[in-house]
Tab-separated table of C-alpha atoms in Angstrom:
chain	number	residue	atom	x	y	z
A	1038	PRO	CA	83.035	-48.890	18.738
A	1039	TYR	CA	83.481	-52.533	18.920
A	1040	VAL	CA	85.208	-55.002	21.120
A	1041	ALA	CA	87.359	-57.892	19.667
A	1042	THR	CA	89.481	-60.805	20.828
A	1043	TYR	CA	92.246	-62.733	19.091
A	1044	ILE	CA	92.837	-66.499	20.257
A	1045	LEU	CA	95.680	-68.516	18.936
A	1046	PHE	CA	95.595	-72.228	18.644
A	1047	ARG	CA	98.239	-74.876	18.216
A	1048	ILE	CA	97.321	-78.281	16.674
A	1049	ASP	CA	98.867	-81.481	18.196
A	1050	ASP	CA	96.664	-83.839	16.440
A	1051	ARG	CA	96.108	-83.560	12.657
A	1052	LYS	CA	92.702	-85.591	12.536
A	1053	VAL	CA	91.676	-83.285	15.356
A	1054	GLY	CA	92.761	-80.060	13.911
A	1055	ARG	CA	90.883	-80.959	10.734
A	1056	GLU	CA	87.728	-81.670	12.799
A	1057	MET	CA	87.858	-78.321	14.335
A	1058	MET	CA	88.490	-76.503	11.205
A	1059	GLN	CA	85.279	-78.278	9.854
A	1060	LYS	CA	83.320	-77.146	12.857
A	1061	LEU	CA	84.531	-73.772	12.609
A	1062	SER	CA	83.015	-73.439	9.390
A	1063	THR	CA	79.793	-73.196	10.594
A	1064	VAL	CA	80.361	-70.236	12.862
A	1065	VAL	CA	82.352	-68.174	10.337
A	1066	ALA	CA	80.430	-65.947	7.993
A	1067	SER	CA	80.726	-66.859	4.217
A	1068	VAL	CA	82.133	-64.117	1.961
A	1069	GLY	CA	78.979	-64.899	-0.035
A	1070	ASP	CA	76.667	-63.977	2.781
A	1071	GLN	CA	76.146	-59.983	3.793
A	1072	THR	CA	75.261	-61.183	7.373
A	1073	SER	CA	76.913	-63.235	9.883
A	1074	PRO	CA	75.388	-66.364	11.589
A	1075	ALA	CA	75.990	-64.435	14.825
A	1076	GLY	CA	73.981	-61.300	14.078
A	1077	ASP	CA	76.165	-58.184	14.235
A	1078	ALA	CA	79.028	-60.241	15.661
A	1079	TRP	CA	81.501	-61.759	13.550
A	1080	VAL	CA	83.897	-64.467	13.858
A	1081	SER	CA	86.784	-65.427	11.313
A	1082	VAL	CA	89.677	-68.046	11.050
A	1083	SER	CA	92.977	-67.550	9.814
A	1084	LEU	CA	95.791	-70.232	9.224
A	1085	THR	CA	99.603	-69.561	9.513
A	1086	PHE	CA	101.947	-71.581	7.197
A	1087	GLN	CA	102.766	-73.798	10.058
A	1088	GLY	CA	99.014	-74.395	10.763
A	1089	LEU	CA	98.562	-75.661	7.152
A	1090	LYS	CA	101.631	-77.875	7.821
A	1091	ALA	CA	100.022	-79.166	10.964
A	1092	LEU	CA	96.750	-79.937	9.225
A	1093	GLY	CA	98.795	-82.041	6.539
A	1094	VAL	CA	98.508	-80.081	3.430
A	1095	PRO	CA	100.562	-81.670	0.651
A	1096	GLN	CA	104.125	-80.429	0.301
A	1097	GLU	CA	103.502	-79.635	-3.336
A	1098	SER	CA	101.089	-77.057	-2.104
A	1099	LEU	CA	102.930	-75.944	0.896
A	1100	ASP	CA	105.865	-75.094	-1.544
A	1101	SER	CA	103.488	-72.856	-4.055
A	1102	PHE	CA	103.143	-70.360	-1.049
A	1103	PRO	CA	105.204	-67.245	-1.548
A	1104	PRO	CA	108.451	-67.432	0.420
A	1105	GLU	CA	107.801	-64.495	2.939
A	1106	PHE	CA	104.646	-66.527	4.130
A	1107	ARG	CA	106.392	-69.863	4.263
A	1108	VAL	CA	109.115	-68.596	6.592
A	1109	GLY	CA	107.069	-66.241	8.708
A	1110	MET	CA	107.531	-62.911	9.899
A	1111	ALA	CA	110.181	-63.390	12.761
A	1112	ALA	CA	112.630	-64.674	9.757
A	1113	ARG	CA	111.735	-61.478	7.807
A	1114	ALA	CA	112.738	-59.047	10.873
A	1115	HIS	CA	115.653	-57.350	9.259
A	1116	GLU	CA	113.375	-56.218	6.272
A	1117	LEU	CA	110.620	-55.035	8.654
A	1118	GLY	CA	112.724	-53.124	11.008
A	1119	ASP	CA	112.143	-55.475	13.789
A	1120	THR	CA	115.482	-54.944	15.332
A	1121	GLY	CA	116.858	-54.155	18.809
A	1122	GLU	CA	113.778	-53.655	21.388
A	1123	SER	CA	111.546	-55.030	18.687
A	1124	SER	CA	113.578	-58.107	17.467
A	1125	PRO	CA	111.743	-61.587	17.589
A	1126	GLU	CA	113.636	-62.959	20.522
A	1127	LYS	CA	111.952	-60.410	22.554
A	1128	TRP	CA	108.561	-60.792	21.197
A	1129	GLU	CA	105.824	-62.032	23.619
A	1130	LYS	CA	105.316	-65.690	23.425
A	1131	PRO	CA	104.076	-67.527	21.333
A	1132	LEU	CA	103.904	-64.852	18.745
A	1133	GLY	CA	106.421	-65.461	15.950
A	1134	THR	CA	106.927	-69.161	17.020
A	1135	LYS	CA	106.041	-72.335	15.089
A	1136	ASP	CA	103.401	-72.948	17.622
A	1137	VAL	CA	100.869	-70.719	16.269
A	1138	HIS	CA	98.672	-72.604	13.813
A	1139	VAL	CA	95.205	-71.064	13.878
A	1140	VAL	CA	93.970	-67.287	14.497
A	1141	LEU	CA	90.401	-67.278	15.641
A	1142	THR	CA	89.087	-63.619	15.625
A	1143	ALA	CA	85.851	-62.384	16.778
A	1144	LEU	CA	84.459	-59.032	16.792
A	1145	SER	CA	81.244	-57.530	18.277
A	1146	PRO	CA	79.536	-54.300	19.270
A	1147	ASN	CA	79.935	-55.052	23.095
A	1148	GLU	CA	81.478	-57.725	25.581
A	1149	GLN	CA	78.044	-59.246	26.093
A	1150	LYS	CA	77.815	-60.337	22.568
A	1151	LEU	CA	81.173	-60.910	22.098
A	1152	GLU	CA	81.235	-63.664	24.855
A	1153	SER	CA	77.987	-65.016	23.090
A	1154	VAL	CA	79.608	-65.595	19.782
A	1155	LEU	CA	82.717	-67.012	21.525
A	1156	GLU	CA	80.596	-69.415	23.240
A	1157	ARG	CA	79.427	-70.622	19.880
A	1158	ALA	CA	82.964	-71.049	18.712
A	1159	LYS	CA	84.254	-72.467	21.893
A	1160	LYS	CA	81.581	-75.426	21.387
A	1161	THR	CA	83.590	-76.445	18.293
A	1162	TYR	CA	87.018	-76.799	19.996
A	1163	LYS	CA	86.587	-77.376	23.605
A	1164	GLN	CA	85.778	-80.837	23.829
A	1165	LEU	CA	88.558	-81.842	21.371
A	1166	GLN	CA	91.742	-83.231	22.524
A	1167	GLY	CA	94.779	-82.438	20.409
A	1168	ILE	CA	94.621	-78.837	20.046
A	1169	LYS	CA	95.355	-76.143	22.422
A	1170	ALA	CA	94.444	-72.238	22.738
A	1171	ILE	CA	97.837	-70.892	23.535
A	1172	TRP	CA	97.304	-66.932	23.881
A	1173	ARG	CA	94.371	-64.664	23.741
A	1174	GLN	CA	94.415	-60.983	23.356
A	1175	ASN	CA	91.324	-58.651	23.938
A	1176	CYS	CA	91.075	-55.291	22.299
A	1177	PHE	CA	88.651	-52.662	21.144
A	1178	ALA	CA	87.855	-49.469	19.322
A	1179	SER	CA	86.994	-46.685	21.393
A	1180	VAL	CA	83.831	-44.392	21.156
A	1181	THR	CA	86.250	-41.559	19.954
A	1182	GLY	CA	87.894	-43.834	17.281
A	1183	LYS	CA	91.177	-42.633	18.666
A	1184	GLU	CA	94.206	-45.077	19.040
A	1185	PRO	CA	96.453	-44.559	22.295
A	1186	PHE	CA	98.683	-41.715	21.159
A	1187	GLY	CA	95.350	-39.855	20.996
A	1188	PHE	CA	94.660	-39.600	17.198
A	1189	ARG	CA	91.479	-40.525	15.176
A	1190	ASP	CA	92.300	-43.845	13.631
A	1191	GLY	CA	90.918	-46.042	10.776
A	1192	ILE	CA	90.315	-42.920	8.490
A	1193	ASN	CA	91.771	-43.932	5.034
A	1194	HIS	CA	90.379	-47.187	3.478
A	1195	PRO	CA	90.591	-48.016	-0.368
A	1196	ALA	CA	87.834	-48.579	-2.597
A	1197	VAL	CA	87.993	-52.240	-4.060
A	1198	GLU	CA	86.504	-52.312	-7.616
A	1199	GLY	CA	83.551	-54.427	-7.613
A	1200	SER	CA	82.871	-54.544	-4.047
A	1201	GLY	CA	80.167	-51.788	-4.193
A	1202	ILE	CA	81.493	-50.161	-0.960
A	1203	PRO	CA	83.239	-46.809	-1.608
A	1204	GLY	CA	86.517	-45.813	-0.361
A	1205	THR	CA	87.028	-42.927	1.957
A	1206	ASN	CA	88.624	-40.721	-0.611
A	1207	PRO	CA	86.484	-40.023	-3.506
A	1208	LYS	CA	89.438	-38.641	-5.527
A	1209	GLU	CA	91.222	-41.903	-5.483
A	1210	PRO	CA	89.742	-44.486	-7.997
A	1211	PRO	CA	88.847	-47.816	-6.876
A	1212	LEU	CA	91.674	-50.618	-6.860
A	1213	LYS	CA	91.400	-53.776	-8.734
A	1214	ALA	CA	90.304	-56.453	-6.506
A	1215	GLY	CA	93.431	-58.632	-7.132
A	1216	GLU	CA	95.389	-56.394	-4.648
A	1217	PHE	CA	93.551	-57.840	-1.994
A	1218	VAL	CA	91.797	-61.221	-3.188
A	1219	LEU	CA	93.590	-64.026	-4.946
A	1220	GLY	CA	92.076	-65.041	-8.150
A	1221	TYR	CA	91.522	-61.459	-9.582
A	1222	ARG	CA	93.330	-59.293	-11.767
A	1223	ASP	CA	95.234	-56.980	-10.027
A	1224	GLU	CA	96.835	-53.264	-10.556
A	1225	THR	CA	99.556	-54.534	-13.123
A	1226	GLY	CA	96.782	-56.595	-15.019
A	1227	LYS	CA	97.838	-59.895	-14.040
A	1228	PHE	CA	96.601	-62.498	-11.635
A	1229	PRO	CA	98.272	-62.758	-8.124
A	1230	ALA	CA	100.546	-65.938	-7.479
A	1231	MET	CA	98.032	-68.497	-6.309
A	1232	PRO	CA	98.958	-71.439	-4.194
A	1233	LYS	CA	98.270	-75.018	-5.661
A	1234	PRO	CA	95.523	-76.145	-6.263
A	1235	ASP	CA	93.638	-72.919	-6.906
A	1236	ILE	CA	90.844	-73.845	-4.724
A	1237	LEU	CA	93.333	-73.290	-1.825
A	1238	GLY	CA	93.878	-69.849	-2.638
A	1239	ARG	CA	90.889	-68.469	-4.808
A	1240	ASN	CA	88.955	-65.927	-2.776
A	1241	GLY	CA	91.481	-66.043	-0.138
A	1242	THR	CA	93.775	-63.325	1.113
A	1243	TYR	CA	96.794	-62.985	3.351
A	1244	VAL	CA	96.885	-61.204	6.730
A	1245	VAL	CA	99.564	-59.627	8.757
A	1246	PHE	CA	98.886	-59.843	12.491
A	1247	ARG	CA	101.277	-57.541	14.587
A	1248	LYS	CA	100.928	-56.568	18.635
A	1249	LEU	CA	102.508	-52.974	18.608
A	1250	HIS	CA	103.202	-51.576	21.980
A	1251	GLN	CA	102.957	-47.793	22.072
A	1252	ARG	CA	104.975	-45.626	24.234
A	1253	VAL	CA	102.437	-42.958	25.037
A	1254	TRP	CA	104.434	-41.321	27.728
A	1255	ALA	CA	107.416	-41.047	25.642
A	1256	PHE	CA	105.751	-39.310	22.819
A	1257	ARG	CA	104.102	-36.785	25.212
A	1258	LYS	CA	107.382	-36.366	26.817
A	1259	TYR	CA	109.172	-35.663	23.532
A	1260	LEU	CA	106.590	-33.296	22.691
A	1261	LYS	CA	106.674	-31.532	25.642
A	1262	ALA	CA	110.580	-31.216	25.630
A	1263	ASN	CA	110.531	-29.354	22.204
A	1264	SER	CA	107.353	-27.166	22.539
A	1265	SER	CA	107.039	-23.984	24.458
A	1266	SER	CA	103.252	-24.185	25.029
A	1267	PRO	CA	100.584	-26.914	25.010
A	1268	GLU	CA	99.440	-25.422	21.474
A	1269	GLU	CA	102.844	-26.095	19.952
A	1270	GLU	CA	102.781	-29.542	21.331
A	1271	GLN	CA	99.699	-29.930	19.434
A	1272	LEU	CA	101.096	-28.545	16.417
A	1273	ILE	CA	104.148	-30.715	16.157
A	1274	ALA	CA	102.274	-33.888	17.073
A	1275	ALA	CA	100.120	-33.040	14.151
A	1276	LYS	CA	102.893	-32.457	11.838
A	1277	MET	CA	104.293	-35.759	12.944
A	1278	MET	CA	101.259	-37.491	12.186
A	1279	GLY	CA	99.926	-35.600	9.291
A	1280	ARG	CA	96.395	-34.904	10.884
A	1281	TRP	CA	95.231	-33.235	14.263
A	1282	SER	CA	94.172	-35.562	16.882
A	1283	SER	CA	90.636	-34.990	15.923
A	1284	GLY	CA	91.314	-36.478	12.546
A	1285	ALA	CA	91.172	-33.334	10.599
A	1286	PRO	CA	93.979	-33.461	8.045
A	1287	LEU	CA	96.701	-30.802	7.949
A	1288	ALA	CA	96.074	-30.805	3.969
A	1289	LEU	CA	92.598	-29.296	4.604
A	1290	CYS	CA	93.272	-27.149	7.744
A	1291	PRO	CA	96.873	-26.304	8.329
A	1292	GLU	CA	96.552	-23.851	10.854
A	1293	ARG	CA	94.426	-25.104	13.724
A	1294	ASP	CA	92.359	-28.277	14.596
A	1295	ASP	CA	88.963	-28.449	13.159
A	1296	PRO	CA	87.202	-31.247	15.238
A	1297	GLU	CA	83.883	-31.017	12.845
A	1298	LEU	CA	85.945	-31.574	10.012
A	1299	GLY	CA	87.698	-34.278	11.741
A	1300	ALA	CA	84.468	-36.418	12.696
A	1301	ASP	CA	83.127	-36.055	9.145
A	1302	PRO	CA	83.810	-39.298	7.111
A	1303	GLN	CA	82.578	-37.439	4.047
A	1304	ARG	CA	85.353	-34.694	4.285
A	1305	ASN	CA	88.244	-35.911	6.322
A	1306	ASN	CA	90.016	-38.037	3.864
A	1307	ASN	CA	88.995	-35.771	0.795
A	1308	PHE	CA	92.015	-34.621	-0.553
A	1309	LEU	CA	95.229	-35.155	-2.912
A	1310	PHE	CA	98.529	-33.859	-1.761
A	1311	GLN	CA	99.490	-32.059	-5.145
A	1312	ASP	CA	96.326	-29.892	-5.107
A	1313	THR	CA	96.696	-28.714	-1.551
A	1314	ASP	CA	100.385	-29.078	-0.613
A	1315	PRO	CA	102.977	-30.449	-3.126
A	1316	LYS	CA	105.969	-29.157	-1.004
A	1317	GLY	CA	104.957	-30.509	2.209
A	1318	PHE	CA	104.300	-27.015	4.007
A	1319	ASN	CA	101.197	-28.083	5.328
A	1320	THR	CA	101.487	-31.862	5.499
A	1321	PRO	CA	105.269	-32.703	5.738
A	1322	LEU	CA	106.703	-35.188	3.419
A	1323	GLY	CA	107.913	-37.343	6.077
A	1324	SER	CA	104.737	-37.238	8.365
A	1325	HIS	CA	102.991	-40.758	8.998
A	1326	ILE	CA	99.972	-40.337	6.857
A	1327	ARG	CA	102.319	-39.192	3.931
A	1328	ARG	CA	104.253	-42.201	4.220
A	1329	MET	CA	101.694	-44.635	4.796
A	1330	ASN	CA	100.007	-43.343	1.613
A	1331	PRO	CA	101.552	-40.807	-0.616
A	1332	ARG	CA	98.664	-40.557	-2.468
A	1333	ASP	CA	99.925	-38.283	-5.660
A	1334	THR	CA	103.165	-36.954	-3.878
A	1335	LEU	CA	105.282	-39.215	-6.171
A	1336	GLY	CA	103.522	-37.807	-9.275
A	1337	ASP	CA	102.339	-41.313	-10.700
A	1338	THR	CA	99.702	-42.887	-8.471
A	1339	THR	CA	100.006	-46.229	-10.359
A	1340	LYS	CA	103.159	-46.861	-8.476
A	1341	VAL	CA	101.538	-45.930	-5.085
A	1342	ASN	CA	98.595	-48.148	-5.818
A	1343	LEU	CA	100.768	-51.263	-6.118
A	1344	HIS	CA	101.666	-50.670	-2.241
A	1345	ARG	CA	98.250	-49.953	-0.991
A	1346	MET	CA	96.776	-51.777	2.081
A	1347	ILE	CA	93.722	-52.554	3.782
A	1348	ARG	CA	94.514	-52.130	7.523
A	1349	ARG	CA	92.773	-52.014	10.724
A	1350	GLY	CA	94.250	-51.087	14.062
A	1351	THR	CA	92.338	-52.062	17.280
A	1352	ASN	CA	93.428	-50.767	20.790
A	1353	TYR	CA	94.681	-52.886	23.593
A	1354	GLY	CA	95.304	-51.879	27.056
A	1355	PRO	CA	93.952	-48.960	29.177
A	1356	PRO	CA	94.611	-45.591	27.974
A	1357	LEU	CA	97.400	-43.638	29.814
A	1358	PRO	CA	95.843	-40.914	32.027
A	1359	ASP	CA	95.971	-37.255	30.857
A	1360	GLY	CA	99.155	-35.437	31.724
A	1361	VAL	CA	101.160	-38.611	32.805
A	1362	LEU	CA	104.831	-38.208	31.393
A	1363	GLU	CA	106.457	-41.279	32.965
A	1364	ASP	CA	106.184	-45.084	32.015
A	1365	ASP	CA	103.503	-46.440	34.083
A	1366	GLY	CA	104.521	-50.101	33.347
A	1367	VAL	CA	101.041	-51.028	31.641
A	1368	ASP	CA	101.362	-52.600	28.228
A	1369	ARG	CA	99.097	-50.724	25.767
A	1370	GLY	CA	99.154	-50.202	21.988
A	1371	LEU	CA	97.525	-51.644	18.759
A	1372	ILE	CA	96.856	-54.856	17.327
A	1373	PHE	CA	97.618	-54.065	13.710
A	1374	VAL	CA	96.089	-56.067	10.780
A	1375	PHE	CA	96.931	-55.855	7.188
A	1376	ILE	CA	94.977	-57.664	4.509
A	1377	GLY	CA	96.315	-57.866	1.081
A	1378	ALA	CA	97.200	-60.418	-1.980
A	1379	HIS	CA	100.778	-59.357	-1.919
A	1380	LEU	CA	102.933	-59.642	1.178
A	1381	ARG	CA	106.228	-58.547	-0.069
A	1382	ARG	CA	104.977	-55.376	-2.297
A	1383	GLN	CA	102.352	-54.269	0.043
A	1384	PHE	CA	103.192	-54.688	3.692
A	1385	GLU	CA	106.602	-55.382	3.395
A	1386	PHE	CA	107.718	-52.565	1.069
A	1387	VAL	CA	105.877	-49.775	2.830
A	1388	GLN	CA	107.391	-51.113	6.009
A	1389	SER	CA	110.929	-51.202	4.641
A	1390	GLU	CA	111.040	-48.546	2.056
A	1391	TRP	CA	108.416	-45.773	3.466
A	1392	VAL	CA	108.056	-46.337	7.284
A	1393	ASN	CA	111.837	-46.963	7.825
A	1394	ASN	CA	113.492	-45.023	4.878
A	1395	GLY	CA	113.259	-41.866	3.339
A	1396	VAL	CA	114.990	-42.049	-0.025
A	1397	PHE	CA	111.661	-42.008	-1.835
A	1398	ILE	CA	110.871	-38.478	-0.635
A	1399	GLY	CA	114.614	-37.225	-0.608
A	1400	ALA	CA	114.953	-37.540	3.151
A	1401	GLY	CA	117.834	-40.080	3.114
A	1402	ASP	CA	117.636	-42.512	5.947
A	1403	ASP	CA	115.087	-40.377	8.053
A	1404	LYS	CA	112.428	-42.662	9.302
A	1405	ASP	CA	108.462	-42.486	10.091
A	1406	PRO	CA	108.346	-40.057	13.290
A	1407	ILE	CA	105.623	-42.096	14.759
A	1408	GLY	CA	106.061	-45.816	13.697
A	1409	GLY	CA	109.823	-45.852	12.559
A	1410	THR	CA	112.688	-47.566	14.254
A	1411	ASN	CA	114.343	-44.329	15.408
A	1412	ASP	CA	116.055	-45.331	18.596
A	1413	GLY	CA	117.068	-41.973	19.936
A	1414	ALA	CA	118.952	-40.795	16.655
A	1415	GLY	CA	116.116	-40.273	14.296
A	1416	LYS	CA	115.197	-36.682	13.050
A	1417	PHE	CA	112.097	-35.207	11.584
A	1418	ILE	CA	112.121	-32.190	9.109
A	1419	VAL	CA	109.039	-29.441	9.496
A	1420	PRO	CA	109.060	-27.593	6.348
A	1421	ARG	CA	108.348	-23.811	6.946
A	1422	LYS	CA	109.540	-20.163	5.797
A	1423	PRO	CA	111.783	-18.472	6.046
A	1424	VAL	CA	113.967	-21.443	7.971
A	1425	ARG	CA	112.601	-25.061	8.283
A	1426	ARG	CA	112.641	-26.781	11.696
A	1427	VAL	CA	114.471	-29.889	12.470
A	1428	LEU	CA	113.426	-32.258	15.365
A	1429	TYR	CA	116.304	-34.740	16.409
A	1430	ASN	CA	116.828	-37.485	18.723
A	1431	LEU	CA	113.602	-38.996	18.101
A	1432	PRO	CA	113.200	-42.131	20.178
A	1433	ARG	CA	111.354	-45.254	19.134
A	1434	PHE	CA	107.726	-44.733	20.098
A	1435	VAL	CA	106.350	-48.047	18.853
A	1436	VAL	CA	107.758	-51.274	19.906
A	1437	THR	CA	106.866	-54.709	18.048
A	1438	ARG	CA	105.603	-57.288	20.529
């Protein structure tokens, strides 16, 4: 469990903005260090394309960044499925606007240490005129490790070659460092495109930051309307997610939940689909975890490796009390962060081709039952013998803020 906060800044004075960045560099931990200047609390700083412009990065360098980074996420809404209720004009301001220049992230084991490390960071910008903090979001990882829908989260992480840190699935080989960090070879054997000059990108990475509102009440209501018992509700939810709420995967325990397995990081992600369930009778092909990482479902894991992501979801807002099936009007959900060296073929590809499309698994235009843009017309297929079950009229459970 941990607590975190995100603070967004606008730079109004270039000189002051540069001074702030210089001062923040004394608070941020170097990637060369295994420890943080603030002990077990951590601070990181990210720059948007508009932030680089505000700091006066030369035009030649700005032009060398990939187009999806230059235009920003709002301009990529159609590719990402951010339409209707999730469209940029409905986003929480100033998210998605040109006013967001710097993102300061702080993480800590508890509130007291978080405020302490923030105080250190604030000393670097509080007295400066010409920059402004324009947004803040507090969030947390719960003791149970569960996200607002009630499922254990943060289970699946790839290993990065050379890092010395194992992945959570021993059956998957480590990925090349260039999939996540600029300046190293990636899975194609080549170096990721790097902004100019090289020092601007080397050992850097791209981050996608999204605030995702979760309609927990709607998810519960849908499960109840399509079930005849609490046990069936849990089973349908598990089929949609690909895991039981404890984190235990259907691939390893298809009949019933196994909380002990779900809580064991040595076992709860130790599987491939072709070994256990090639046709999806246990873990449906269209389930959330199978879409986010098909593993060996498509046969050639090399193709899948090109789209792997490092991601972190951190809860915001209070949990919806048990049993509530109506909207209580409270904003809750996940702060979603993706880290990788290839915005388009990692995050954007997964979002457009695997989450909001079903062609790659022979499911037509069916979308992810959990995070897809279903809008009341979606369907989800649960394979079973002798007759499969089809769940219709899936609403949108997740709205981009």
